[in-house]
């Protein structure tokens, strides 16, 4: 309960900040970023989302927090618009299952877009396979509604959770994200290599974009390129950083 109250206060006192991790294409050019939230606590320093997102989800605070994230991300797109170097970047934001399951989720996302004037075509929502456990028609209806405004969807941590391949085919998804747990050992673990290869082939045959996360070395990147994965995210290209450092 203590942490719950602190999250509430942190929202009130503006202690959250979005960090941005670059996403690059095969030429190394930055095409976009993933927004990753940080809590800049006045006494405890920087707190990882792994330590507060689960509590925010349990307590329902993920709803106001999720709206704050949507707003902050859209505002960042507006900032980027003012600089030719960043004007065309896309921004991926993580959406919790609980947030997505709200009846007014579509309304909330579109409200943030309208309020800020952000271009919805530059916005990607990262969903995890955990959302797939709920009512299929409800998910498809929501995704279609947002898609009709130009918003895209990426399936995060792909391969780590619950997913039926036949179901995947019915969802209006644009991108699969190869989980970093597979990328980590692609060069040494034949099983991880096989899974990564399978995700790439699946994306290719379903005409989906595929991006590998957690790329830490040139050799991992080269292996992925050779297998046909042409978009990457990971420490090798850049860690998540504040907006000022991201611009630099
Ligand atoms: O950078 P990293 O340590 O940021 O993130 C840890 C975990 O927290 C990841 O699983 C990530 O998906 C999650 N996370 C980071 N930022 C957000 C966010 O803005 N919203 C949600 N729902 N989860 C986030
Ligand atoms: O949203 P998701 O669960 O995919 O969150 C991505 C997580 O991976 C974040 O915690 C982010 O900081 C982390 N991350 C990003 N790039 C790398 C990397 O190259 N190596 C490792 N170990 N973690 C990474
Ligand atoms: Mn993510
Ligand atoms: Na992931």
mmCIF file of C-alpha atoms and ligand atoms in Angstrom:
data_model
loop_
_atom_site.group_PDB
_atom_site.id
_atom_site.type_symbol
_atom_site.label_atom_id
_atom_site.label_comp_id
_atom_site.label_asym_id
_atom_site.label_seq_id
_atom_site.Cartn_x
_atom_site.Cartn_y
_atom_site.Cartn_z
ATOM 1 C CA UNK A 1 0.000 0.000 0.000
ATOM 2 C CA UNK A 2 2.861 2.361 0.744
ATOM 3 C CA UNK A 3 4.194 2.060 -2.781
ATOM 4 C CA UNK A 4 0.701 2.518 -4.214
ATOM 5 C CA UNK A 5 0.400 5.860 -2.463
ATOM 6 C CA UNK A 6 3.856 6.802 -3.621
ATOM 7 C CA UNK A 7 2.934 6.062 -7.232
ATOM 8 C CA UNK A 8 -0.098 8.312 -6.837
ATOM 9 C CA UNK A 9 2.108 11.091 -5.448
ATOM 10 C CA UNK A 10 4.718 10.534 -8.107
ATOM 11 C CA UNK A 11 2.074 11.177 -10.773
ATOM 12 C CA UNK A 12 1.025 14.328 -8.944
ATOM 13 C CA UNK A 13 4.598 15.603 -8.544
ATOM 14 C CA UNK A 14 5.772 14.666 -12.033
ATOM 15 C CA UNK A 15 8.409 12.141 -10.997
ATOM 16 C CA UNK A 16 7.981 9.893 -14.028
ATOM 17 C CA UNK A 17 10.011 10.344 -17.144
ATOM 18 C CA UNK A 18 10.062 8.559 -20.475
ATOM 19 C CA UNK A 19 13.349 7.229 -21.756
ATOM 20 C CA UNK A 20 13.877 6.429 -25.414
ATOM 21 C CA UNK A 21 15.777 3.511 -26.894
ATOM 22 C CA UNK A 22 16.695 3.741 -30.600
ATOM 23 C CA UNK A 23 15.395 1.277 -33.173
ATOM 24 C CA UNK A 24 17.569 1.007 -36.273
ATOM 25 C CA UNK A 25 17.374 -0.454 -39.770
ATOM 26 C CA UNK A 26 20.037 -2.554 -41.532
ATOM 27 C CA UNK A 27 22.025 0.573 -42.485
ATOM 28 C CA UNK A 28 22.160 1.631 -38.817
ATOM 29 C CA UNK A 29 19.852 4.566 -39.421
ATOM 30 C CA UNK A 30 17.506 5.326 -36.510
ATOM 31 C CA UNK A 31 13.920 4.815 -37.635
ATOM 32 C CA UNK A 32 12.228 5.201 -34.290
ATOM 33 C CA UNK A 33 12.358 4.542 -30.579
ATOM 34 C CA UNK A 34 10.699 2.549 -27.828
ATOM 35 C CA UNK A 35 9.524 4.635 -24.891
ATOM 36 C CA UNK A 36 10.451 3.079 -21.535
ATOM 37 C CA UNK A 37 9.227 4.660 -18.321
ATOM 38 C CA UNK A 38 11.504 5.590 -15.414
ATOM 39 C CA UNK A 39 10.625 6.805 -11.928
ATOM 40 C CA UNK A 40 13.002 9.517 -10.778
ATOM 41 C CA UNK A 41 12.421 9.230 -7.062
ATOM 42 C CA UNK A 42 13.672 12.242 -5.036
ATOM 43 C CA UNK A 43 15.194 9.992 -2.316
ATOM 44 C CA UNK A 44 15.595 6.569 -3.834
ATOM 45 C CA UNK A 45 16.955 7.624 -7.213
ATOM 46 C CA UNK A 46 15.902 5.926 -10.402
ATOM 47 C CA UNK A 47 13.390 3.110 -9.961
ATOM 48 C CA UNK A 48 12.989 0.485 -12.686
ATOM 49 C CA UNK A 49 9.535 -0.134 -14.158
ATOM 50 C CA UNK A 50 9.991 -3.783 -13.159
ATOM 51 C CA UNK A 51 9.652 -2.594 -9.553
ATOM 52 C CA UNK A 52 6.515 -0.491 -9.970
ATOM 53 C CA UNK A 53 4.594 -1.490 -13.135
ATOM 54 C CA UNK A 54 3.371 -4.757 -11.517
ATOM 55 C CA UNK A 55 2.138 -2.797 -8.480
ATOM 56 C CA UNK A 56 0.540 -0.197 -10.721
ATOM 57 C CA UNK A 57 -1.209 -3.024 -12.571
ATOM 58 C CA UNK A 58 -2.518 -4.710 -9.422
ATOM 59 C CA UNK A 59 -3.775 -1.484 -7.903
ATOM 60 C CA UNK A 60 -5.342 -0.101 -11.050
ATOM 61 C CA UNK A 61 -2.950 2.857 -11.026
ATOM 62 C CA UNK A 62 -1.732 1.630 -14.412
ATOM 63 C CA UNK A 63 -4.783 3.425 -15.835
ATOM 64 C CA UNK A 64 -3.821 7.003 -14.873
ATOM 65 C CA UNK A 65 -0.158 6.074 -15.353
ATOM 66 C CA UNK A 66 -0.916 4.612 -18.781
ATOM 67 C CA UNK A 67 -2.680 7.812 -19.768
ATOM 68 C CA UNK A 68 0.281 9.845 -18.557
ATOM 69 C CA UNK A 69 2.569 7.673 -20.716
ATOM 70 C CA UNK A 70 0.331 8.107 -23.776
ATOM 71 C CA UNK A 71 0.301 11.867 -23.327
ATOM 72 C CA UNK A 72 4.040 12.139 -22.715
ATOM 73 C CA UNK A 73 4.782 9.956 -25.753
ATOM 74 C CA UNK A 74 2.495 11.992 -28.011
ATOM 75 C CA UNK A 75 4.081 15.209 -26.749
ATOM 76 C CA UNK A 76 7.496 13.795 -27.610
ATOM 77 C CA UNK A 77 6.328 13.146 -31.179
ATOM 78 C CA UNK A 78 5.292 16.813 -31.374
ATOM 79 C CA UNK A 79 8.763 17.873 -30.169
ATOM 80 C CA UNK A 80 10.381 15.617 -32.753
ATOM 81 C CA UNK A 81 8.209 17.173 -35.478
ATOM 82 C CA UNK A 82 10.050 20.461 -35.014
ATOM 83 C CA UNK A 83 13.413 19.012 -36.050
ATOM 84 C CA UNK A 84 13.972 17.536 -39.525
ATOM 85 C CA UNK A 85 16.325 14.951 -37.984
ATOM 86 C CA UNK A 86 13.571 13.503 -35.827
ATOM 87 C CA UNK A 87 10.359 14.528 -37.641
ATOM 88 C CA UNK A 88 9.729 11.119 -39.229
ATOM 89 C CA UNK A 89 10.623 8.897 -36.242
ATOM 90 C CA UNK A 90 8.114 6.382 -34.990
ATOM 91 C CA UNK A 91 7.479 5.839 -31.302
ATOM 92 C CA UNK A 92 6.557 2.512 -29.712
ATOM 93 C CA UNK A 93 4.878 2.505 -26.348
ATOM 94 C CA UNK A 94 4.196 -0.421 -24.035
ATOM 95 C CA UNK A 95 0.588 -1.045 -23.153
ATOM 96 C CA UNK A 96 -0.364 -3.229 -20.185
ATOM 97 C CA UNK A 97 -3.038 -5.872 -20.638
ATOM 98 C CA UNK A 98 -5.139 -4.280 -17.928
ATOM 99 C CA UNK A 99 -4.938 -0.935 -19.703
ATOM 100 C CA UNK A 100 -5.890 -2.445 -23.054
ATOM 101 C CA UNK A 101 -8.844 -4.272 -21.478
ATOM 102 C CA UNK A 102 -10.528 -1.041 -20.338
ATOM 103 C CA UNK A 103 -13.767 -0.379 -22.235
ATOM 104 C CA UNK A 104 -12.609 3.175 -22.928
ATOM 105 C CA UNK A 105 -9.085 2.252 -24.081
ATOM 106 C CA UNK A 106 -9.667 3.321 -27.702
ATOM 107 C CA UNK A 107 -11.197 6.608 -26.565
ATOM 108 C CA UNK A 108 -8.248 7.287 -24.231
ATOM 109 C CA UNK A 109 -5.651 6.687 -26.929
ATOM 110 C CA UNK A 110 -7.470 8.830 -29.481
ATOM 111 C CA UNK A 111 -7.978 11.551 -26.868
ATOM 112 C CA UNK A 112 -4.221 11.712 -26.237
ATOM 113 C CA UNK A 113 -3.575 11.925 -29.984
ATOM 114 C CA UNK A 114 -6.152 14.696 -30.449
ATOM 115 C CA UNK A 115 -5.100 16.633 -27.353
ATOM 116 C CA UNK A 116 -1.457 16.740 -28.407
ATOM 117 C CA UNK A 117 -1.881 16.867 -32.181
ATOM 118 C CA UNK A 118 0.491 13.899 -32.629
ATOM 119 C CA UNK A 119 0.424 11.998 -35.913
ATOM 120 C CA UNK A 120 -1.133 8.583 -35.144
ATOM 121 C CA UNK A 121 0.785 7.074 -38.086
ATOM 122 C CA UNK A 122 3.980 7.529 -36.039
ATOM 123 C CA UNK A 123 2.594 5.672 -33.039
ATOM 124 C CA UNK A 124 2.998 1.936 -32.400
ATOM 125 C CA UNK A 125 1.408 0.190 -29.438
ATOM 126 C CA UNK A 126 3.397 -2.752 -28.060
ATOM 127 C CA UNK A 127 1.144 -5.466 -26.738
ATOM 128 C CA UNK A 128 2.238 -8.650 -25.033
ATOM 129 C CA UNK A 129 0.782 -12.059 -25.621
ATOM 130 C CA UNK A 130 -0.975 -11.798 -22.242
ATOM 131 C CA UNK A 131 -3.683 -9.629 -23.814
ATOM 132 C CA UNK A 132 -4.537 -12.519 -26.115
ATOM 133 C CA UNK A 133 -5.969 -14.443 -23.186
ATOM 134 C CA UNK A 134 -9.094 -12.275 -23.165
ATOM 135 C CA UNK A 135 -12.129 -11.971 -25.428
ATOM 136 C CA UNK A 136 -10.901 -12.223 -29.005
ATOM 137 C CA UNK A 137 -13.615 -10.175 -30.650
ATOM 138 C CA UNK A 138 -13.132 -7.354 -28.156
ATOM 139 C CA UNK A 139 -9.410 -7.241 -28.884
ATOM 140 C CA UNK A 140 -9.915 -7.245 -32.652
ATOM 141 C CA UNK A 141 -12.577 -4.527 -32.457
ATOM 142 C CA UNK A 142 -10.300 -2.268 -30.435
ATOM 143 C CA UNK A 143 -7.283 -2.888 -32.639
ATOM 144 C CA UNK A 144 -9.309 -2.267 -35.818
ATOM 145 C CA UNK A 145 -10.655 0.995 -34.422
ATOM 146 C CA UNK A 146 -7.160 2.281 -33.628
ATOM 147 C CA UNK A 147 -5.751 0.918 -36.867
ATOM 148 C CA UNK A 148 -8.337 2.896 -38.848
ATOM 149 C CA UNK A 149 -6.668 6.019 -37.419
ATOM 150 C CA UNK A 150 -3.215 4.865 -38.521
ATOM 151 C CA UNK A 151 -1.969 3.459 -35.209
ATOM 152 C CA UNK A 152 0.174 0.318 -35.520
ATOM 153 C CA UNK A 153 0.645 -2.725 -33.301
ATOM 154 C CA UNK A 154 3.695 -4.707 -32.330
ATOM 155 C CA UNK A 155 3.635 -8.011 -30.458
ATOM 156 C CA UNK A 156 6.255 -7.629 -27.715
ATOM 157 C CA UNK A 157 8.263 -10.447 -26.088
ATOM 158 C CA UNK A 158 7.035 -12.672 -28.901
ATOM 159 C CA UNK A 159 7.388 -16.382 -28.239
ATOM 160 C CA UNK A 160 7.613 -16.135 -24.460
ATOM 161 C CA UNK A 161 3.929 -16.323 -23.657
ATOM 162 C CA UNK A 162 0.571 -17.665 -24.601
ATOM 163 C CA UNK A 163 -0.182 -17.403 -28.290
ATOM 164 C CA UNK A 164 -2.024 -19.431 -30.814
ATOM 165 C CA UNK A 165 -0.716 -19.028 -34.339
ATOM 166 C CA UNK A 166 -4.180 -19.221 -35.904
ATOM 167 C CA UNK A 167 -5.241 -16.394 -33.627
ATOM 168 C CA UNK A 168 -2.218 -14.336 -34.598
ATOM 169 C CA UNK A 169 -3.395 -14.447 -38.199
ATOM 170 C CA UNK A 170 -6.677 -12.756 -37.274
ATOM 171 C CA UNK A 171 -5.164 -9.843 -35.402
ATOM 172 C CA UNK A 172 -4.298 -6.634 -37.280
ATOM 173 C CA UNK A 173 -0.674 -6.717 -36.133
ATOM 174 C CA UNK A 174 2.119 -4.931 -38.009
ATOM 175 C CA UNK A 175 5.184 -6.258 -36.255
ATOM 176 C CA UNK A 176 6.625 -9.130 -34.230
ATOM 177 C CA UNK A 177 9.311 -8.347 -31.700
ATOM 178 C CA UNK A 178 11.797 -11.161 -31.096
ATOM 179 C CA UNK A 179 12.281 -11.339 -27.349
ATOM 180 C CA UNK A 180 15.711 -10.552 -25.976
ATOM 181 C CA UNK A 181 15.827 -13.875 -24.147
ATOM 182 C CA UNK A 182 16.158 -15.566 -27.571
ATOM 183 C CA UNK A 183 18.505 -12.959 -29.051
ATOM 184 C CA UNK A 184 20.833 -13.238 -26.060
ATOM 185 C CA UNK A 185 22.028 -16.744 -26.958
ATOM 186 C CA UNK A 186 21.343 -16.999 -30.707
ATOM 187 C CA UNK A 187 25.037 -17.591 -31.413
ATOM 188 C CA UNK A 188 25.499 -20.329 -28.838
ATOM 189 C CA UNK A 189 22.166 -22.009 -28.207
ATOM 190 C CA UNK A 190 20.744 -23.910 -31.194
ATOM 191 C CA UNK A 191 17.249 -23.855 -29.676
ATOM 192 C CA UNK A 192 17.234 -20.087 -29.324
ATOM 193 C CA UNK A 193 18.593 -19.777 -32.852
ATOM 194 C CA UNK A 194 15.818 -22.038 -34.131
ATOM 195 C CA UNK A 195 13.137 -20.021 -32.357
ATOM 196 C CA UNK A 196 14.498 -16.692 -33.612
ATOM 197 C CA UNK A 197 14.670 -18.099 -37.142
ATOM 198 C CA UNK A 198 11.103 -19.369 -36.863
ATOM 199 C CA UNK A 199 9.812 -15.961 -35.723
ATOM 200 C CA UNK A 200 11.583 -14.284 -38.674
ATOM 201 C CA UNK A 201 10.106 -16.792 -41.158
ATOM 202 C CA UNK A 202 6.664 -16.443 -39.602
ATOM 203 C CA UNK A 203 6.834 -12.648 -39.914
ATOM 204 C CA UNK A 204 8.018 -12.901 -43.500
ATOM 205 C CA UNK A 205 5.259 -15.264 -44.544
ATOM 206 C CA UNK A 206 2.600 -13.189 -42.778
ATOM 207 C CA UNK A 207 4.095 -10.000 -44.260
ATOM 208 C CA UNK A 208 4.796 -8.526 -40.848
ATOM 209 C CA UNK A 209 7.710 -6.376 -39.868
ATOM 210 C CA UNK A 210 10.131 -8.107 -37.500
ATOM 211 C CA UNK A 211 12.446 -6.414 -35.005
ATOM 212 C CA UNK A 212 14.947 -8.050 -32.686
ATOM 213 C CA UNK A 213 15.360 -6.619 -29.205
ATOM 214 C CA UNK A 214 18.277 -7.033 -26.831
ATOM 215 C CA UNK A 215 20.899 -6.933 -29.606
ATOM 216 C CA UNK A 216 24.189 -6.412 -27.772
ATOM 217 C CA UNK A 217 26.876 -7.356 -30.290
ATOM 218 C CA UNK A 218 27.756 -6.914 -33.941
ATOM 219 C CA UNK A 219 27.800 -10.691 -34.376
ATOM 220 C CA UNK A 220 24.237 -11.035 -33.087
ATOM 221 C CA UNK A 221 23.159 -8.269 -35.438
ATOM 222 C CA UNK A 222 24.905 -9.912 -38.395
ATOM 223 C CA UNK A 223 23.347 -13.294 -37.646
ATOM 224 C CA UNK A 224 19.905 -11.666 -37.558
ATOM 225 C CA UNK A 225 20.513 -9.805 -40.816
ATOM 226 C CA UNK A 226 21.633 -12.986 -42.509
ATOM 227 C CA UNK A 227 18.412 -14.662 -41.387
ATOM 228 C CA UNK A 228 16.360 -11.784 -42.797
ATOM 229 C CA UNK A 229 15.663 -9.658 -39.716
ATOM 230 C CA UNK A 230 16.427 -6.078 -40.763
ATOM 231 C CA UNK A 231 15.378 -4.033 -37.727
ATOM 232 C CA UNK A 232 17.161 -4.023 -34.397
ATOM 233 C CA UNK A 233 17.017 -2.592 -30.906
ATOM 234 C CA UNK A 234 19.525 -3.138 -28.130
ATOM 235 C CA UNK A 235 22.507 -1.861 -26.193
ATOM 236 C CA UNK A 236 24.754 -2.389 -29.239
ATOM 237 C CA UNK A 237 22.931 0.527 -30.885
ATOM 238 C CA UNK A 238 21.946 2.477 -27.805
ATOM 239 C CA UNK A 239 20.574 2.190 -24.292
ATOM 240 C CA UNK A 240 17.320 3.849 -23.245
ATOM 241 C CA UNK A 241 18.128 7.517 -22.504
ATOM 242 C CA UNK A 242 16.303 10.766 -21.752
ATOM 243 C CA UNK A 243 14.921 12.834 -24.640
ATOM 244 C CA UNK A 244 17.851 15.299 -24.588
ATOM 245 C CA UNK A 245 20.464 12.584 -24.829
ATOM 246 C CA UNK A 246 18.425 10.714 -27.416
ATOM 247 C CA UNK A 247 18.484 13.796 -29.632
ATOM 248 C CA UNK A 248 22.271 14.062 -29.292
HETATM 249 O O1 LIG B 1 13.841 -0.639 -19.601
HETATM 250 P P1 LIG B 1 13.239 -1.705 -18.893
HETATM 251 O O2 LIG B 1 13.943 -1.977 -17.632
HETATM 252 O O3 LIG B 1 12.729 -0.372 -19.023
HETATM 253 O O4 LIG B 1 11.723 -2.112 -18.710
HETATM 254 C C1 LIG B 1 11.396 -3.154 -17.854
HETATM 255 C C2 LIG B 1 10.003 -3.647 -18.110
HETATM 256 O O5 LIG B 1 9.040 -2.621 -17.860
HETATM 257 C C3 LIG B 1 9.770 -4.086 -19.547
HETATM 258 O O6 LIG B 1 9.116 -5.336 -19.506
HETATM 259 C C4 LIG B 1 8.873 -3.074 -20.126
HETATM 260 O O7 LIG B 1 7.952 -3.626 -21.058
HETATM 261 C C5 LIG B 1 8.145 -2.504 -18.923
HETATM 262 N N1 LIG B 1 7.852 -1.116 -19.204
HETATM 263 C C6 LIG B 1 8.744 -0.137 -19.438
HETATM 264 N N2 LIG B 1 8.134 1.014 -19.736
HETATM 265 C C7 LIG B 1 6.804 0.748 -19.704
HETATM 266 C C8 LIG B 1 5.642 1.528 -19.935
HETATM 267 O O8 LIG B 1 5.700 2.705 -20.291
HETATM 268 N N3 LIG B 1 4.426 0.915 -19.772
HETATM 269 C C9 LIG B 1 4.321 -0.393 -19.432
HETATM 270 N N4 LIG B 1 3.108 -0.900 -19.303
HETATM 271 N N5 LIG B 1 5.395 -1.161 -19.217
HETATM 272 C C10 LIG B 1 6.618 -0.606 -19.354
HETATM 273 O O1 LIG B 2 9.065 -3.909 -23.267
HETATM 274 P P1 LIG B 2 10.071 -4.969 -23.005
HETATM 275 O O2 LIG B 2 9.695 -5.977 -22.012
HETATM 276 O O3 LIG B 2 10.524 -5.604 -24.261
HETATM 277 O O4 LIG B 2 11.275 -4.125 -22.415
HETATM 278 C C1 LIG B 2 12.521 -4.123 -22.969
HETATM 279 C C2 LIG B 2 13.508 -4.261 -21.846
HETATM 280 O O5 LIG B 2 14.778 -4.669 -22.375
HETATM 281 C C3 LIG B 2 13.777 -2.985 -21.101
HETATM 282 O O6 LIG B 2 13.996 -3.322 -19.786
HETATM 283 C C4 LIG B 2 15.065 -2.490 -21.748
HETATM 284 O O7 LIG B 2 15.773 -1.589 -20.937
HETATM 285 C C5 LIG B 2 15.790 -3.802 -21.942
HETATM 286 N N1 LIG B 2 16.816 -3.817 -22.971
HETATM 287 C C6 LIG B 2 16.854 -3.119 -24.114
HETATM 288 N N2 LIG B 2 17.944 -3.420 -24.846
HETATM 289 C C7 LIG B 2 18.620 -4.349 -24.145
HETATM 290 C C8 LIG B 2 19.841 -5.075 -24.377
HETATM 291 O O8 LIG B 2 20.516 -4.924 -25.400
HETATM 292 N N3 LIG B 2 20.207 -5.968 -23.417
HETATM 293 C C9 LIG B 2 19.483 -6.175 -22.287
HETATM 294 N N4 LIG B 2 19.926 -7.058 -21.406
HETATM 295 N N5 LIG B 2 18.325 -5.508 -22.040
HETATM 296 C C10 LIG B 2 17.905 -4.608 -22.949
HETATM 297 MN MN1 LIG B 3 8.476 -3.334 -25.211
HETATM 298 NA NA1 LIG B 4 10.408 -7.610 -24.744
#
